Coordinates of C-alpha atoms in Angstrom, one line a residue:
M1 CA 80.0 185.2 107.6
D2 CA 81.1 182.6 110.1
V3 CA 82.1 183.8 113.6
S4 CA 83.7 181.6 116.2
E5 CA 82.1 182.0 119.6
P6 CA 84.4 182.5 122.6
G7 CA 82.8 179.6 124.4
A8 CA 83.3 177.1 121.6
S9 CA 85.2 173.8 122.3
S10 CA 88.6 172.9 120.8
E11 CA 87.0 170.0 118.6
E12 CA 84.6 172.6 117.1
A13 CA 87.1 175.4 116.5
P14 CA 90.7 174.2 115.7
R15 CA 93.5 176.4 117.0
S16 CA 95.6 178.5 114.7
G17 CA 98.5 176.6 113.1
D18 CA 96.9 173.2 113.7
G19 CA 96.7 172.3 110.0
P20 CA 94.7 173.0 106.9
A21 CA 91.0 173.8 106.5
D22 CA 88.5 171.5 108.2
A23 CA 86.2 169.0 106.5
A24 CA 83.6 171.7 105.7
G25 CA 86.1 173.9 103.9
N26 CA 86.3 176.6 106.6
A27 CA 89.8 178.0 107.3
P28 CA 91.0 178.2 110.9
D29 CA 90.1 181.5 112.6
P30 CA 93.2 183.0 114.3
A31 CA 91.1 185.6 116.1
A32 CA 89.3 182.9 118.1
D33 CA 92.4 182.4 120.3
F34 CA 92.1 186.0 121.6
G35 CA 88.3 186.3 121.9
S36 CA 88.1 189.2 119.4
A37 CA 85.8 189.4 116.4
P38 CA 87.4 188.7 113.0
T39 CA 87.7 191.4 110.4
P40 CA 84.8 191.0 107.9
A41 CA 85.8 189.8 104.5
P42 CA 85.4 192.1 101.5
A43 CA 82.1 191.9 99.6
H44 CA 83.7 190.7 96.4
A45 CA 85.7 187.9 98.0
P46 CA 84.0 184.4 98.1
T47 CA 83.1 183.2 101.5
P48 CA 84.6 179.8 102.3
G49 CA 82.1 177.2 103.5
P50 CA 78.9 175.7 102.2
A51 CA 76.8 178.9 102.8
R52 CA 77.3 182.5 101.9
V53 CA 76.4 185.5 104.2
S54 CA 74.6 188.4 102.7
D55 CA 76.6 191.7 102.5
D56 CA 73.5 193.6 103.8
A57 CA 73.4 191.7 107.0
P58 CA 75.0 193.6 110.0
D59 CA 78.0 192.1 111.7
P60 CA 77.1 190.2 114.8
A61 CA 78.2 191.8 118.0
P62 CA 80.6 189.7 120.1
T63 CA 79.1 188.6 123.3
T64 CA 80.7 187.2 126.4
P65 CA 79.3 184.5 128.7
D66 CA 78.8 186.9 131.6
E67 CA 76.4 189.1 129.5
G68 CA 73.7 186.5 129.9
A69 CA 72.9 186.2 126.2
A70 CA 72.4 182.7 124.8
P71 CA 75.3 181.7 122.6
R72 CA 74.6 181.5 118.9
P73 CA 75.0 178.0 117.5
T74 CA 77.9 177.8 115.1
P75 CA 77.3 176.6 111.5
R76 CA 79.9 173.9 111.9
A77 CA 78.1 172.0 114.6
P78 CA 75.7 170.1 112.3
E79 CA 78.7 169.1 110.1
I80 CA 80.5 167.7 113.1
A81 CA 77.4 165.9 114.3
H82 CA 77.0 164.4 110.9
A83 CA 80.5 163.1 110.7
A84 CA 80.7 161.7 114.2
P85 CA 78.8 158.4 113.6
T86 CA 81.3 157.4 110.9
A87 CA 84.2 157.2 113.3
P88 CA 83.2 153.9 114.9
A89 CA 82.6 152.3 111.5
R90 CA 86.1 153.1 110.4
K91 CA 87.5 151.7 113.6
L92 CA 85.5 148.5 113.1
A93 CA 86.6 148.0 109.5
T94 CA 90.3 148.5 110.3
G95 CA 90.1 146.2 113.3
R96 CA 88.6 143.2 111.3
R97 CA 91.4 141.5 109.5
G98 CA 89.9 138.2 108.6
P99 CA 87.2 135.7 109.5
A100 CA 86.6 135.1 113.1
D101 CA 86.4 131.3 112.4
P102 CA 89.1 130.2 110.0
V103 CA 87.9 126.6 110.0
K104 CA 84.5 127.6 108.6
S105 CA 86.0 128.7 105.3
L106 CA 87.9 125.4 105.0
M107 CA 84.7 123.5 105.8
H108 CA 82.9 125.2 103.0
R109 CA 85.8 124.6 100.6
H110 CA 85.8 120.8 101.4
R111 CA 82.1 120.4 102.2
E112 CA 81.6 117.4 99.9
L113 CA 84.5 115.6 101.5
C114 CA 83.2 116.3 105.0
E115 CA 79.7 115.3 104.3
R116 CA 80.5 111.9 102.8
A117 CA 83.1 111.0 105.4
V118 CA 82.2 108.5 108.1
D119 CA 85.5 108.8 110.0
P120 CA 87.7 111.8 110.9
L121 CA 90.7 109.9 109.5
E122 CA 89.0 109.9 106.0
I123 CA 88.8 113.7 106.2
A124 CA 92.4 113.9 107.3
A125 CA 93.4 111.8 104.3
G126 CA 91.4 113.9 102.0
L127 CA 92.8 117.1 103.3
E128 CA 96.3 115.7 102.9
A129 CA 95.5 114.7 99.3
H130 CA 94.5 118.4 98.6
G131 CA 97.9 119.6 99.9
V132 CA 97.0 120.4 103.6
T133 CA 99.9 119.6 105.8
D134 CA 100.5 120.0 109.5
R135 CA 102.1 123.3 108.9
T136 CA 99.0 124.4 107.1
A137 CA 96.8 123.2 109.9
A138 CA 98.7 125.5 112.3
R139 CA 97.3 128.4 110.4
Y140 CA 93.8 127.1 111.3
R141 CA 94.8 127.0 115.0
H142 CA 95.3 123.2 115.1
R143 CA 98.5 121.3 115.9
D144 CA 98.1 118.8 113.0
V145 CA 95.8 117.7 110.2
F146 CA 94.3 115.0 112.4
S147 CA 92.9 117.4 115.0
L148 CA 91.7 119.7 112.2
A149 CA 89.9 116.8 110.6
E150 CA 88.3 115.9 114.0
E151 CA 86.8 119.4 114.3
L152 CA 85.5 119.3 110.7
F153 CA 84.0 115.9 111.3
A154 CA 82.3 117.2 114.4
R155 CA 80.8 120.2 112.6
V156 CA 79.6 118.2 109.6
P157 CA 78.6 114.7 111.0
G158 CA 79.0 111.7 108.8
V159 CA 76.7 108.7 108.4
A160 CA 74.7 108.3 111.6
G161 CA 75.3 105.1 113.4
E162 CA 78.4 104.2 111.4
P163 CA 81.1 102.9 113.7
V164 CA 84.4 104.7 113.7
G165 CA 86.9 103.2 111.3
A166 CA 84.2 101.2 109.4
S167 CA 85.2 102.6 106.1
F168 CA 88.9 101.8 106.6
G169 CA 90.7 98.5 106.4
P170 CA 89.9 95.3 104.6
A171 CA 87.1 93.1 105.6
R172 CA 88.0 90.8 108.5
D173 CA 85.3 88.3 107.9
I174 CA 86.7 84.8 107.7
E175 CA 84.4 83.8 104.9
T176 CA 85.5 86.8 102.8
R177 CA 89.1 86.0 103.3
A178 CA 88.6 82.4 102.4
A179 CA 86.7 83.4 99.3
W180 CA 89.4 85.7 97.8
S181 CA 92.2 83.3 99.0
L182 CA 90.6 80.5 97.0
R183 CA 90.3 82.7 93.9
A184 CA 93.9 83.7 94.2
L185 CA 94.9 80.0 94.1
L186 CA 93.0 79.4 90.8
P187 CA 95.8 80.6 88.4
G188 CA 98.4 78.4 90.0
A189 CA 96.1 75.4 90.2
A190 CA 95.1 75.7 86.5
C191 CA 98.8 76.1 85.4
L192 CA 99.9 73.2 87.5
A193 CA 97.1 70.9 86.3
T194 CA 97.9 71.8 82.7
L195 CA 101.6 71.0 83.0
V196 CA 100.8 67.7 84.7
A197 CA 98.4 66.8 82.0
L198 CA 100.9 67.6 79.3
R199 CA 103.6 65.6 81.1
L200 CA 101.3 62.6 81.4
T201 CA 100.1 62.7 77.8
D202 CA 103.6 63.1 76.3
G203 CA 104.0 60.4 73.6
V204 CA 100.4 59.2 74.2
L205 CA 98.3 61.9 72.5
G206 CA 99.0 63.7 69.2
S207 CA 100.2 67.2 68.9
E208 CA 96.7 68.6 68.2
A209 CA 95.3 67.1 71.4
R210 CA 98.2 68.4 73.4
L211 CA 97.8 71.8 71.9
A212 CA 94.1 71.7 72.9
I213 CA 95.1 70.8 76.5
G214 CA 97.6 73.6 76.6
G215 CA 95.2 76.1 75.2
G216 CA 92.4 75.1 77.6
G217 CA 94.8 75.3 80.6
T218 CA 96.0 78.7 79.6
L219 CA 92.4 79.9 79.3
L220 CA 91.5 78.6 82.7
A221 CA 94.7 80.2 84.2
L222 CA 93.8 83.6 82.7
I223 CA 90.2 83.4 84.0
G224 CA 91.5 82.5 87.5
L225 CA 93.9 85.4 87.3
T226 CA 91.2 87.8 86.3
L227 CA 89.0 86.7 89.2
A228 CA 91.9 87.1 91.6
L229 CA 92.6 90.7 90.4
R230 CA 88.9 91.8 90.5
T231 CA 88.2 90.8 94.1
G232 CA 90.1 90.8 97.3
P233 CA 93.2 92.8 98.2
L234 CA 94.5 92.9 94.6
S235 CA 91.3 94.5 93.3
A236 CA 91.9 97.9 91.8
D237 CA 88.2 98.6 91.3
G238 CA 88.6 99.5 87.6
R239 CA 91.5 101.9 88.2
S240 CA 93.9 99.8 86.3
G241 CA 93.8 100.5 82.5
G242 CA 94.2 98.3 79.5
T243 CA 97.9 99.3 79.1
A244 CA 98.9 97.6 82.3
G245 CA 97.0 94.5 81.2
L246 CA 98.7 94.3 77.8
C247 CA 102.1 94.9 79.4
G248 CA 101.4 92.1 81.9
V249 CA 100.5 89.6 79.1
W250 CA 103.8 90.6 77.3
L251 CA 105.9 90.1 80.4
L252 CA 104.4 86.7 81.2
G253 CA 104.7 85.6 77.6
Y254 CA 108.4 86.6 77.7
V255 CA 108.8 84.3 80.7
L256 CA 107.7 81.4 78.4
Y257 CA 109.4 82.3 75.1
G258 CA 111.8 85.2 75.8
D259 CA 115.0 83.2 76.4
A260 CA 114.3 81.0 73.4
L261 CA 113.7 84.0 71.2
L262 CA 116.9 85.7 72.3
H263 CA 118.9 82.5 71.7
Q264 CA 117.4 82.2 68.2
V265 CA 118.2 85.8 67.3
L266 CA 121.8 85.5 68.6
S267 CA 122.4 82.3 66.6
G268 CA 121.3 83.8 63.4
G269 CA 117.6 83.0 63.4
P270 CA 114.9 82.9 64.3
E271 CA 114.2 79.6 62.7
G272 CA 112.7 76.3 63.7
P273 CA 110.5 75.6 66.8
W274 CA 111.1 77.5 70.0
D275 CA 111.7 75.8 73.3
I276 CA 109.5 77.1 76.2
T277 CA 110.5 77.6 79.8
P278 CA 107.3 76.8 81.9
A279 CA 108.9 76.5 85.3
P280 CA 109.2 80.3 86.0
L281 CA 105.6 80.8 84.9
L282 CA 104.4 78.1 87.2
G283 CA 106.2 79.7 90.1
L284 CA 104.7 83.1 89.3
T285 CA 101.1 81.9 89.0
V286 CA 101.3 80.0 92.3
A287 CA 102.7 83.2 93.9
V288 CA 99.4 85.1 93.2
A289 CA 98.0 83.8 96.5
P290 CA 101.0 85.0 98.6
A291 CA 100.9 88.3 96.8
A292 CA 97.3 88.7 97.8
W293 CA 98.1 88.0 101.4
C294 CA 101.0 90.4 101.4
A295 CA 98.8 93.1 100.0
H296 CA 96.2 92.3 102.6
L297 CA 98.6 92.4 105.5
F298 CA 100.1 95.6 104.3
S299 CA 96.7 97.2 104.0
V300 CA 95.6 96.0 107.5
H301 CA 98.7 97.3 109.3
A302 CA 98.7 100.5 107.3
H303 CA 95.2 101.3 108.5
R304 CA 96.2 100.5 112.1
K305 CA 99.0 102.9 111.8
L306 CA 96.6 105.5 110.4
N307 CA 94.3 105.0 113.4
G308 CA 97.1 105.4 115.9
S309 CA 99.0 108.2 114.3
R310 CA 98.5 111.9 115.3
A311 CA 100.7 113.4 112.5
L312 CA 101.3 112.8 108.9
E313 CA 105.0 112.4 109.4
E314 CA 104.4 109.9 112.1
F315 CA 102.2 107.9 109.8
A316 CA 104.6 108.0 106.9
A317 CA 107.5 106.8 109.1
G318 CA 105.4 103.9 110.3
V319 CA 104.2 102.8 106.8
R320 CA 107.5 102.6 105.1
P321 CA 108.8 99.6 107.1
L322 CA 105.5 97.9 106.4
L323 CA 106.0 98.3 102.6
F324 CA 109.5 97.0 102.8
G325 CA 108.4 94.1 104.9
A326 CA 105.6 93.2 102.4
V327 CA 107.9 93.3 99.4
A328 CA 110.7 91.4 101.2
G329 CA 108.3 88.7 102.5
F330 CA 106.8 88.2 99.0
L331 CA 110.2 88.0 97.5
C332 CA 111.3 85.3 99.9
V333 CA 108.1 83.2 99.2
L334 CA 108.4 83.7 95.5
T335 CA 112.1 82.6 95.5
G336 CA 111.1 79.4 97.2
L337 CA 108.3 78.7 94.8
L338 CA 110.5 79.3 91.8
Y339 CA 113.1 77.0 93.2
L340 CA 110.5 74.2 93.8
A341 CA 109.1 74.8 90.3
G342 CA 112.5 74.4 88.8
L343 CA 113.0 71.1 90.6
G344 CA 109.7 69.8 89.5
I345 CA 109.8 70.9 85.9
A346 CA 113.1 70.7 84.0
G347 CA 113.2 73.4 81.3
G348 CA 115.5 76.1 82.3
G349 CA 114.5 79.7 82.5
S350 CA 115.8 82.6 84.6
Q351 CA 114.7 82.4 88.2
A352 CA 116.3 85.8 89.0
G353 CA 114.5 87.4 86.1
A354 CA 111.2 85.8 87.2
A355 CA 111.7 87.0 90.8
A356 CA 112.3 90.5 89.6
L357 CA 109.2 90.3 87.5
G358 CA 107.1 89.1 90.4
V359 CA 108.2 92.0 92.6
L360 CA 107.5 94.4 89.7
L361 CA 104.0 93.0 89.3
L362 CA 103.3 93.2 93.1
L363 CA 104.4 96.8 93.3
A364 CA 102.5 97.8 90.2
R365 CA 99.4 96.2 91.7
L366 CA 99.8 97.9 95.1
L367 CA 100.1 101.3 93.4
A368 CA 97.0 100.6 91.2
V369 CA 95.0 99.4 94.2
H370 CA 95.9 102.5 96.2
G371 CA 95.1 105.0 93.5
F372 CA 98.3 105.3 91.4
P373 CA 97.6 103.4 88.2
E374 CA 99.6 105.7 86.0
A375 CA 102.8 105.0 87.9
A376 CA 102.1 101.3 87.7
A377 CA 101.5 101.4 83.9
T378 CA 104.7 103.4 83.4
G379 CA 106.8 100.9 85.2
L380 CA 105.3 97.9 83.3
T381 CA 105.7 99.7 80.0
A382 CA 109.3 100.5 80.7
A383 CA 110.1 96.8 81.4
C384 CA 108.3 95.7 78.2
A385 CA 110.2 98.3 76.2
V386 CA 113.6 97.0 77.4
E387 CA 112.7 93.4 76.7
A388 CA 111.4 94.2 73.2
A389 CA 114.5 96.3 72.5
A390 CA 116.9 93.5 73.1
P391 CA 116.1 91.3 70.1
A392 CA 115.4 94.4 68.0
L393 CA 118.9 95.8 68.7
I394 CA 120.4 92.4 67.7
L395 CA 118.5 92.3 64.5
G396 CA 119.3 96.0 63.8
G397 CA 123.0 95.3 64.3
R398 CA 123.0 93.0 61.3
L399 CA 122.4 95.9 59.0
P400 CA 125.5 97.4 57.3
G401 CA 127.3 99.9 59.5
L402 CA 125.0 99.3 62.6
D403 CA 127.1 96.8 64.4
P404 CA 127.4 98.9 67.5
L405 CA 123.6 98.5 68.1
A406 CA 124.0 94.9 69.1
R407 CA 127.0 95.3 71.4
P408 CA 125.2 96.2 74.6
V409 CA 122.9 93.2 74.3
D410 CA 125.9 90.9 73.4
A411 CA 127.8 92.1 76.5
L412 CA 124.8 91.6 78.8
V413 CA 124.2 88.1 77.5
E414 CA 127.8 87.1 77.8
A415 CA 127.9 88.4 81.4
A416 CA 124.6 87.1 82.7
G417 CA 123.2 84.8 80.0
A418 CA 119.8 85.3 78.2
G419 CA 118.1 85.7 81.6
G420 CA 120.1 88.9 82.1
V421 CA 117.7 90.8 79.9
P422 CA 114.5 90.2 81.9
L423 CA 116.5 90.7 85.1
L424 CA 117.7 94.1 84.0
A425 CA 114.4 95.2 82.5
C426 CA 112.2 94.0 85.4
G427 CA 114.7 94.8 88.1
A428 CA 115.2 98.4 87.0
A429 CA 111.5 98.9 86.6
A430 CA 110.8 97.4 90.1
L431 CA 113.4 99.6 91.7
G432 CA 111.7 102.6 90.1
L433 CA 108.3 101.6 91.3
L434 CA 109.6 100.9 94.8
T435 CA 110.9 104.4 95.0
T436 CA 107.5 105.7 93.8
A437 CA 105.7 103.5 96.3
I438 CA 107.8 104.7 99.2
V439 CA 106.5 108.2 98.5
A440 CA 103.0 107.5 97.3
L441 CA 101.9 104.8 99.7
S442 CA 103.3 106.6 102.8
R443 CA 100.5 109.2 102.3
A444 CA 97.3 108.9 104.3
S445 CA 95.2 109.7 101.3
A446 CA 96.4 106.4 99.7
H447 CA 94.6 104.4 102.3
T448 CA 91.1 105.8 102.2
A449 CA 88.2 103.6 101.4
A450 CA 87.5 103.2 97.7

């Protein structure tokens, strides 16, 4: 059986009352405190511990250090020696609470973004698009997203030899600006030439010839508008869907025929020929060029703010006034063009409704260009729905018992005339898109290179 030697240390032989049995299953030996040999256990009792002592073996005689005999090694010594190396491993496991380099995990998570970036600002915009804020950057031991992006860019270099900021901002080449500026002038020029030709041929050519002139001019205007929207600052690079295009055609068509249709329906029709109102359409087509320049200036100054900002909140606070300035500047230019078109071409039309439509189209295009085509399509669809609902409600009010359907439209027309319908439809939709643009276009991720 096991015997505790008098010279054993306290780690090898726990004192009585210290606790339960040790790791090897041996109970504490109370006699070890007094240096006396323990009473042998009965033969029939099981011996605790991994080994049993034969009953025929004589009890060992207790020895003292001064007798000169070599101490007998205790059976528990190998067990303690075997367990000792596990202590540092437990301490190391409990002391390691996370990766030593928190940025490394983020770099692996966004490796594709970091590898294709040619500027730290592009990484910052991409991180912000994935929900990383300045508060999140603090958990990676950085003061803001921009400093975090700089470290990621340094660890995963971008395209060698690419100048900083090359992927940001519109092209500043004079020839490029001149090219898209001329294309933006094509719709207005085609529309103006068509109206002049129709004015000069009034009473000279027949209706079929005049219809051919009008159709050809409309086709040229649409081609010019397509070119203006596919290149330059108004280009959405295929992000604008077919829904937005159909809604745009409807809204421009309502500028020509909407007021006449509403008057026909209110007077009991429709019947007979409809009078068109070309003056607002002329003002809108000529305003494509100012819209392109407003979008260009907004993009240029937004990129400058991005280059000079050191926090996302700082960038957002600097971009919002730019957006308001671009929209307000375009509205002023458009109002002047609509006024001049009304002076040159008599034919009525709602200038306020056309101005609201112009702002709506500009905001929708800005959102599509900067990666939010769904919001743009939603605003345009809402405006189309309101304009289509006005004559439908009037016609529905003619049915027996459905008179209340037409009352809202009647009240609106009495208060603001037929132009009140496009003003309400486009104005409300433009206000909604402006609210959306304030939030969406103030994000750094909205100004990354396409």
